[in-house]
PDB file of C-alpha atoms in Angstrom:
ATOM      1  CA  UNK P 346      16.197  -3.344  -8.952  1.00 54.00           C
ATOM      2  CA  UNK P 347      17.590  -6.871  -8.077  1.00 74.00           C
ATOM      3  CA  UNK P 348      14.012  -8.198  -7.170  1.00 92.00           C
ATOM      4  CA  UNK P 349      11.663 -10.512  -9.090  1.00 95.00           C
ATOM      5  CA  UNK P 350      11.222  -9.008 -12.714  1.00 97.00           C
ATOM      6  CA  UNK P 351       8.417  -9.760 -15.058  1.00 98.00           C
ATOM      7  CA  UNK P 352       8.230  -8.915 -18.907  1.00 97.00           C
ATOM      8  CA  UNK P 353       6.137  -7.414 -20.429  1.00 97.00           C
ATOM      9  CA  UNK P 354       4.585  -5.228 -17.872  1.00 97.00           C
ATOM     10  CA  UNK P 355       1.564  -4.821 -20.236  1.00 97.00           C
ATOM     11  CA  UNK P 356       0.259  -6.917 -23.071  1.00 98.00           C
ATOM     12  CA  UNK P 357      -2.733  -5.992 -25.254  1.00 98.00           C
ATOM     13  CA  UNK P 358      -3.891  -8.983 -27.747  1.00 98.00           C
ATOM     14  CA  UNK P 359      -6.390  -9.998 -29.765  1.00 98.00           C
ATOM     15  CA  UNK P 360      -8.717 -13.062 -28.861  1.00 97.00           C
ATOM     16  CA  UNK P 361      -7.118 -16.262 -30.308  1.00 97.00           C
ATOM     17  CA  UNK P 362      -3.863 -15.050 -30.282  1.00 98.00           C
ATOM     18  CA  UNK P 363      -1.021 -16.613 -28.093  1.00 98.00           C
ATOM     19  CA  UNK P 364       0.957 -14.987 -25.564  1.00 98.00           C
ATOM     20  CA  UNK P 365       4.064 -15.677 -23.406  1.00 98.00           C
ATOM     21  CA  UNK P 366       5.250 -13.932 -20.225  1.00 98.00           C
ATOM     22  CA  UNK P 367       8.691 -13.982 -18.767  1.00 98.00           C
ATOM     23  CA  UNK P 368       9.743 -14.033 -15.102  1.00 98.00           C
ATOM     24  CA  UNK P 369      13.148 -13.668 -13.722  1.00 97.00           C
ATOM     25  CA  UNK P 370      13.243 -14.767 -10.126  1.00 95.00           C
ATOM     26  CA  UNK P 371      15.907 -13.628  -7.658  1.00 92.00           C
ATOM     27  CA  UNK P 372      18.981 -15.382  -8.859  1.00 88.00           C
ATOM     28  CA  UNK P 373      19.496 -17.640  -5.499  1.00 84.00           C
ATOM     29  CA  UNK P 374      15.766 -18.565  -5.346  1.00 89.00           C
ATOM     30  CA  UNK P 375      15.133 -22.035  -6.373  1.00 88.00           C
ATOM     31  CA  UNK P 376      11.116 -21.769  -5.853  1.00 89.00           C
ATOM     32  CA  UNK P 377       9.028 -19.965  -8.499  1.00 93.00           C
ATOM     33  CA  UNK P 378       5.444 -19.471  -8.373  1.00 93.00           C
ATOM     34  CA  UNK P 379       2.797 -17.986 -10.783  1.00 96.00           C
ATOM     35  CA  UNK P 380      -0.468 -16.238  -9.692  1.00 96.00           C
ATOM     36  CA  UNK P 381      -3.330 -14.427 -11.442  1.00 96.00           C
ATOM     37  CA  UNK P 382      -5.229 -11.797 -10.076  1.00 95.00           C
ATOM     38  CA  UNK P 383      -8.322 -10.150 -11.372  1.00 94.00           C
ATOM     39  CA  UNK P 384     -10.223  -6.996 -10.149  1.00 89.00           C
ATOM     40  CA  UNK P 385     -11.127  -7.107  -6.835  1.00 86.00           C
ATOM     41  CA  UNK P 386      -9.805 -10.516  -6.012  1.00 91.00           C
ATOM     42  CA  UNK P 387      -6.680 -11.490  -4.466  1.00 94.00           C
ATOM     43  CA  UNK P 388      -3.992 -13.383  -6.268  1.00 95.00           C
ATOM     44  CA  UNK P 389      -5.027 -17.043  -7.249  1.00 94.00           C
ATOM     45  CA  UNK P 390      -2.262 -19.837  -7.534  1.00 92.00           C
ATOM     46  CA  UNK P 391      -1.657 -21.168 -11.012  1.00 94.00           C
ATOM     47  CA  UNK P 392       1.361 -22.978 -10.579  1.00 93.00           C
ATOM     48  CA  UNK P 393       4.746 -23.669  -8.829  1.00 90.00           C
ATOM     49  CA  UNK P 394       8.298 -24.895  -9.691  1.00 92.00           C
ATOM     50  CA  UNK P 395      11.164 -26.143  -7.566  1.00 89.00           C
ATOM     51  CA  UNK P 396      14.289 -25.564  -9.639  1.00 91.00           C
ATOM     52  CA  UNK P 397      13.074 -27.014 -13.249  1.00 92.00           C
ATOM     53  CA  UNK P 398      10.333 -29.352 -11.780  1.00 92.00           C
ATOM     54  CA  UNK P 399       6.886 -28.170 -11.951  1.00 92.00           C
ATOM     55  CA  UNK P 400       5.355 -29.588  -8.784  1.00 88.00           C
ATOM     56  CA  UNK P 401       1.880 -28.337  -8.491  1.00 86.00           C
ATOM     57  CA  UNK P 402      -0.700 -27.135 -10.951  1.00 88.00           C
ATOM     58  CA  UNK P 403      -4.105 -25.397  -9.884  1.00 88.00           C
ATOM     59  CA  UNK P 404      -7.162 -26.350 -11.650  1.00 86.00           C
ATOM     60  CA  UNK P 405      -7.299 -22.881 -12.887  1.00 82.00           C
ATOM     61  CA  UNK P 406      -4.502 -23.717 -15.332  1.00 85.00           C
ATOM     62  CA  UNK P 407      -6.527 -24.996 -18.104  1.00 89.00           C
ATOM     63  CA  UNK P 408      -4.947 -27.152 -21.384  1.00 93.00           C
ATOM     64  CA  UNK P 409      -4.544 -23.754 -22.974  1.00 96.00           C
ATOM     65  CA  UNK P 410      -2.161 -22.634 -20.285  1.00 96.00           C
ATOM     66  CA  UNK P 411       1.617 -23.770 -19.916  1.00 96.00           C
ATOM     67  CA  UNK P 412       4.549 -22.949 -17.817  1.00 96.00           C
ATOM     68  CA  UNK P 413       8.071 -23.861 -18.028  1.00 96.00           C
ATOM     69  CA  UNK P 414      11.278 -23.270 -16.162  1.00 96.00           C
ATOM     70  CA  UNK P 415      13.850 -25.180 -18.341  1.00 92.00           C
ATOM     71  CA  UNK P 416      16.900 -24.345 -16.717  1.00 88.00           C
ATOM     72  CA  UNK P 417      15.695 -23.746 -13.248  1.00 87.00           C
ATOM     73  CA  UNK P 418      16.019 -20.048 -13.310  1.00 92.00           C
ATOM     74  CA  UNK P 419      13.660 -17.816 -15.410  1.00 96.00           C
ATOM     75  CA  UNK P 420      10.380 -19.054 -16.255  1.00 97.00           C
ATOM     76  CA  UNK P 421       7.798 -18.513 -18.968  1.00 98.00           C
ATOM     77  CA  UNK P 422       3.860 -18.719 -18.940  1.00 98.00           C
ATOM     78  CA  UNK P 423       2.175 -19.356 -22.194  1.00 97.00           C
ATOM     79  CA  UNK P 424      -1.409 -18.827 -22.976  1.00 97.00           C
ATOM     80  CA  UNK P 425      -2.774 -20.285 -26.204  1.00 97.00           C
ATOM     81  CA  UNK P 426      -5.950 -19.259 -28.095  1.00 97.00           C
ATOM     82  CA  UNK P 427      -6.722 -16.256 -25.684  1.00 98.00           C
ATOM     83  CA  UNK P 428     -10.095 -15.518 -24.498  1.00 97.00           C
ATOM     84  CA  UNK P 429     -11.469 -12.470 -22.802  1.00 96.00           C
ATOM     85  CA  UNK P 430     -11.540 -14.188 -19.726  1.00 95.00           C
ATOM     86  CA  UNK P 431      -7.911 -14.341 -19.534  1.00 97.00           C
ATOM     87  CA  UNK P 432      -7.682 -10.694 -18.929  1.00 97.00           C
ATOM     88  CA  UNK P 433      -5.882 -10.409 -15.637  1.00 97.00           C
ATOM     89  CA  UNK P 434      -2.952  -9.374 -13.840  1.00 97.00           C
ATOM     90  CA  UNK P 435      -0.313 -12.354 -13.776  1.00 98.00           C
ATOM     91  CA  UNK P 436       2.214 -12.211 -10.853  1.00 97.00           C
ATOM     92  CA  UNK P 437       5.397 -14.252 -10.464  1.00 97.00           C
ATOM     93  CA  UNK P 438       6.899 -14.732  -7.168  1.00 94.00           C
ATOM     94  CA  UNK P 439       9.891 -16.696  -5.750  1.00 92.00           C
ATOM     95  CA  UNK P 440      11.452 -17.621  -2.475  1.00 86.00           C
ATOM     96  CA  UNK P 441      14.709 -19.765  -1.581  1.00 77.00           C
ATOM     97  CA  UNK P 442      13.384 -21.817   1.088  1.00 67.00           C
ATOM     98  CA  UNK P 443      11.437 -24.709   0.992  1.00 54.00           C
ATOM     99  CA  UNK P 444      10.710 -24.492   4.745  1.00 50.00           C
ATOM    100  CA  UNK P 445       7.877 -23.441   6.941  1.00 47.00           C
ATOM    101  CA  UNK P 446       7.816 -19.651   7.018  1.00 53.00           C
ATOM    102  CA  UNK P 447       9.532 -18.656   3.736  1.00 68.00           C
ATOM    103  CA  UNK P 448       8.768 -15.293   2.248  1.00 80.00           C
ATOM    104  CA  UNK P 449       7.798 -14.786  -1.300  1.00 85.00           C
ATOM    105  CA  UNK P 450       8.954 -12.137  -3.360  1.00 90.00           C
ATOM    106  CA  UNK P 451       6.712 -10.768  -5.926  1.00 94.00           C
ATOM    107  CA  UNK P 452       7.241  -9.109  -9.322  1.00 96.00           C
ATOM    108  CA  UNK P 453       5.315  -6.185 -10.474  1.00 96.00           C
ATOM    109  CA  UNK P 454       3.338  -8.357 -12.909  1.00 97.00           C
ATOM    110  CA  UNK P 455       2.264  -8.609 -16.428  1.00 98.00           C
ATOM    111  CA  UNK P 456      -1.129  -6.890 -17.110  1.00 97.00           C
ATOM    112  CA  UNK P 457      -2.870  -8.919 -19.841  1.00 98.00           C
ATOM    113  CA  UNK P 458      -5.824  -7.418 -22.009  1.00 98.00           C
ATOM    114  CA  UNK P 459      -7.625  -9.570 -24.391  1.00 98.00           C
ATOM    115  CA  UNK P 460      -9.640  -7.539 -27.006  1.00 97.00           C
TER     116      UNK P 460
ATOM    117  CA  UNK X1180     -10.950 -26.817   1.275  1.00 76.00           C
ATOM    118  CA  UNK X1181      -8.772 -23.833   2.297  1.00 84.00           C
ATOM    119  CA  UNK X1182     -10.296 -20.630   2.022  1.00 91.00           C
ATOM    120  CA  UNK X1183      -9.324 -17.243   3.276  1.00 95.00           C
ATOM    121  CA  UNK X1184     -12.184 -14.339   3.901  1.00 96.00           C
ATOM    122  CA  UNK X1185     -11.795 -10.764   4.316  1.00 97.00           C
ATOM    123  CA  UNK X1186     -15.194  -9.375   4.965  1.00 96.00           C
ATOM    124  CA  UNK X1187     -14.503  -5.593   4.355  1.00 95.00           C
ATOM    125  CA  UNK X1188     -13.529  -4.511   0.766  1.00 96.00           C
ATOM    126  CA  UNK X1189     -12.933  -0.873   1.639  1.00 97.00           C
ATOM    127  CA  UNK X1190     -11.935   0.469   5.126  1.00 97.00           C
ATOM    128  CA  UNK X1191     -11.844   4.102   5.892  1.00 97.00           C
ATOM    129  CA  UNK X1192     -10.232   5.495   9.085  1.00 97.00           C
ATOM    130  CA  UNK X1193      -8.940   9.035  10.267  1.00 97.00           C
ATOM    131  CA  UNK X1194      -5.348   9.356  10.932  1.00 97.00           C
ATOM    132  CA  UNK X1195      -4.436   8.732  14.691  1.00 97.00           C
ATOM    133  CA  UNK X1196      -7.494   6.271  14.983  1.00 98.00           C
ATOM    134  CA  UNK X1197      -7.087   2.444  15.558  1.00 97.00           C
ATOM    135  CA  UNK X1198      -7.476  -0.004  12.656  1.00 97.00           C
ATOM    136  CA  UNK X1199      -8.706  -3.321  12.389  1.00 97.00           C
ATOM    137  CA  UNK X1200      -8.703  -5.453   9.053  1.00 98.00           C
ATOM    138  CA  UNK X1201     -10.327  -8.642   9.600  1.00 98.00           C
ATOM    139  CA  UNK X1202      -9.461 -11.909   8.342  1.00 98.00           C
ATOM    140  CA  UNK X1203     -10.806 -15.463   8.760  1.00 97.00           C
ATOM    141  CA  UNK X1204      -9.917 -18.594   7.385  1.00 95.00           C
ATOM    142  CA  UNK X1205     -11.217 -22.133   6.778  1.00 93.00           C
ATOM    143  CA  UNK X1206      -8.786 -24.986   7.327  1.00 87.00           C
ATOM    144  CA  UNK X1207      -8.974 -28.005   9.461  1.00 80.00           C
ATOM    145  CA  UNK X1208      -5.341 -28.421  10.158  1.00 80.00           C
ATOM    146  CA  UNK X1209      -2.595 -26.036  11.398  1.00 81.00           C
ATOM    147  CA  UNK X1210      -1.984 -23.055   8.880  1.00 85.00           C
ATOM    148  CA  UNK X1211       0.460 -20.628   8.405  1.00 87.00           C
ATOM    149  CA  UNK X1212      -1.057 -17.033   8.191  1.00 91.00           C
ATOM    150  CA  UNK X1213       0.446 -14.120   6.674  1.00 92.00           C
ATOM    151  CA  UNK X1214      -0.576 -10.479   5.820  1.00 95.00           C
ATOM    152  CA  UNK X1215       0.795  -9.064   2.594  1.00 95.00           C
ATOM    153  CA  UNK X1216       0.518  -5.386   1.659  1.00 96.00           C
ATOM    154  CA  UNK X1217       0.442  -3.579  -1.641  1.00 95.00           C
ATOM    155  CA  UNK X1218       0.960   0.267  -1.756  1.00 95.00           C
ATOM    156  CA  UNK X1219      -0.032   2.180  -4.817  1.00 93.00           C
ATOM    157  CA  UNK X1220       2.153   1.402  -7.802  1.00 90.00           C
ATOM    158  CA  UNK X1221       4.306  -0.942  -5.805  1.00 93.00           C
ATOM    159  CA  UNK X1222       4.466  -4.884  -5.765  1.00 94.00           C
ATOM    160  CA  UNK X1223       3.001  -7.104  -3.333  1.00 95.00           C
ATOM    161  CA  UNK X1224       5.081  -7.479  -0.210  1.00 93.00           C
ATOM    162  CA  UNK X1225       4.963  -9.314   2.997  1.00 92.00           C
ATOM    163  CA  UNK X1226       3.915  -7.379   6.057  1.00 94.00           C
ATOM    164  CA  UNK X1227       4.026 -10.167   8.554  1.00 91.00           C
ATOM    165  CA  UNK X1228       3.643 -13.757   9.436  1.00 88.00           C
ATOM    166  CA  UNK X1229       2.041 -15.232  12.476  1.00 84.00           C
ATOM    167  CA  UNK X1230       5.081 -17.539  13.364  1.00 78.00           C
ATOM    168  CA  UNK X1231       7.511 -14.480  13.802  1.00 78.00           C
ATOM    169  CA  UNK X1232       5.211 -12.736  16.070  1.00 75.00           C
ATOM    170  CA  UNK X1233       6.667  -9.275  15.089  1.00 80.00           C
ATOM    171  CA  UNK X1234       5.211  -5.906  15.143  1.00 82.00           C
ATOM    172  CA  UNK X1235       5.999  -4.284  11.617  1.00 86.00           C
ATOM    173  CA  UNK X1236       5.359  -0.585  10.950  1.00 92.00           C
ATOM    174  CA  UNK X1237       3.277  -0.987  14.033  1.00 92.00           C
ATOM    175  CA  UNK X1238       1.144  -3.605  12.731  1.00 95.00           C
ATOM    176  CA  UNK X1239       0.332  -7.000  14.811  1.00 94.00           C
ATOM    177  CA  UNK X1240      -1.891  -9.863  14.107  1.00 94.00           C
ATOM    178  CA  UNK X1241      -2.754 -12.729  16.354  1.00 89.00           C
ATOM    179  CA  UNK X1242      -3.711 -16.091  15.198  1.00 90.00           C
ATOM    180  CA  UNK X1243      -6.830 -17.156  17.083  1.00 91.00           C
ATOM    181  CA  UNK X1244      -7.332 -20.997  16.204  1.00 89.00           C
ATOM    182  CA  UNK X1245     -10.641 -21.186  17.996  1.00 90.00           C
ATOM    183  CA  UNK X1246     -12.284 -18.359  15.892  1.00 92.00           C
ATOM    184  CA  UNK X1247     -10.141 -19.276  13.121  1.00 93.00           C
ATOM    185  CA  UNK X1248      -9.155 -15.623  12.534  1.00 95.00           C
ATOM    186  CA  UNK X1249      -6.017 -13.668  11.962  1.00 96.00           C
ATOM    187  CA  UNK X1250      -6.842  -9.943  12.432  1.00 97.00           C
ATOM    188  CA  UNK X1251      -4.496  -7.276  11.645  1.00 97.00           C
ATOM    189  CA  UNK X1252      -4.553  -4.302  14.123  1.00 96.00           C
ATOM    190  CA  UNK X1253      -2.606  -1.179  14.428  1.00 97.00           C
ATOM    191  CA  UNK X1254      -3.474   1.391  17.583  1.00 97.00           C
ATOM    192  CA  UNK X1255      -2.968   4.575  15.444  1.00 97.00           C
ATOM    193  CA  UNK X1256      -3.165   4.713  11.876  1.00 97.00           C
ATOM    194  CA  UNK X1257      -1.009   6.849   9.560  1.00 97.00           C
ATOM    195  CA  UNK X1258      -1.560   8.149   6.228  1.00 97.00           C
ATOM    196  CA  UNK X1259       1.420   6.106   4.791  1.00 97.00           C
ATOM    197  CA  UNK X1260      -0.645   2.961   5.809  1.00 97.00           C
ATOM    198  CA  UNK X1261      -3.105   3.546   3.009  1.00 98.00           C
ATOM    199  CA  UNK X1262      -2.934   0.439   0.761  1.00 97.00           C
ATOM    200  CA  UNK X1263      -4.324  -2.893  -0.159  1.00 97.00           C
ATOM    201  CA  UNK X1264      -4.096  -5.438   2.216  1.00 98.00           C
ATOM    202  CA  UNK X1265      -4.357  -9.279   1.739  1.00 97.00           C
ATOM    203  CA  UNK X1266      -4.724 -11.941   4.212  1.00 97.00           C
ATOM    204  CA  UNK X1267      -2.996 -15.248   3.026  1.00 94.00           C
ATOM    205  CA  UNK X1268      -2.724 -18.883   4.210  1.00 91.00           C
ATOM    206  CA  UNK X1269      -0.301 -21.550   3.768  1.00 86.00           C
ATOM    207  CA  UNK X1270      -1.575 -25.169   4.652  1.00 78.00           C
ATOM    208  CA  UNK X1271       0.756 -27.484   6.601  1.00 71.00           C
ATOM    209  CA  UNK X1272       0.503 -30.108   4.095  1.00 67.00           C
ATOM    210  CA  UNK X1273       1.504 -27.647   1.201  1.00 63.00           C
ATOM    211  CA  UNK X1274       4.399 -25.541   2.193  1.00 57.00           C
ATOM    212  CA  UNK X1275       4.606 -23.888  -1.083  1.00 69.00           C
ATOM    213  CA  UNK X1276       1.135 -22.801  -2.219  1.00 79.00           C
ATOM    214  CA  UNK X1277      -0.382 -19.722  -0.548  1.00 86.00           C
ATOM    215  CA  UNK X1278      -3.926 -18.942  -0.747  1.00 89.00           C
ATOM    216  CA  UNK X1279      -4.735 -15.259  -0.806  1.00 94.00           C
ATOM    217  CA  UNK X1280      -7.946 -13.532   0.277  1.00 96.00           C
ATOM    218  CA  UNK X1281      -9.674 -11.071  -1.671  1.00 96.00           C
ATOM    219  CA  UNK X1282      -8.232  -8.008   0.201  1.00 97.00           C
ATOM    220  CA  UNK X1283      -9.099  -4.931   2.031  1.00 97.00           C
ATOM    221  CA  UNK X1284      -8.475  -1.423   0.674  1.00 97.00           C
ATOM    222  CA  UNK X1285      -7.421   0.768   3.587  1.00 98.00           C
ATOM    223  CA  UNK X1286      -7.832   4.537   3.290  1.00 98.00           C
ATOM    224  CA  UNK X1287      -6.381   6.597   6.216  1.00 98.00           C
ATOM    225  CA  UNK X1288      -8.001  10.189   6.083  1.00 97.00           C
ATOM    226  CA  UNK X1289      -5.837  13.102   7.089  1.00 95.00           C
TER     227      UNK X1289
END
């Protein structure tokens, strides 16, 4: 599968612990997005990278959340001091165009459960 | 603020019957509208976008700016159409952030 890959697929953690997720976009894509999806809801935008630059962050991204894309390739999303409300599916997507109408390709997501 | 609504959480139709999945949006400018689909155990993928004016898997969607709607239609539903469908919007001022609706689960009954 040469699409967007995310690791791990599932993560169970105790409240208060830190977690880190990884996203590998399609290799030629310079744009990368993180979304969060909770049960019964559509994906909610978290943040966006163009190459290594983080250009937009949602208000949903509290201080406990940080995302990086150090070399403009893979990205990591870290959640510090996890809370039960952080339990969700975290989706990564990428595309290669900054122009109107580009299709975003999604990974299969990382399902986080905070107990 | 930009917002996408999908009034139906669940929609069940019989095989061969017409399907219409409703989508309305709130945005004062010229948005770009999409439909994404997620089949069971698969990743979210683009179904169609309004600027392409394509018919994908028999589905079409017309942007109605007067009614701020982008309903998804198919004349004859197939069992393989059963999936989760998300309407999405990208504002003209933000070519990168896509806002999704809550989704409609379509079930096609054999």
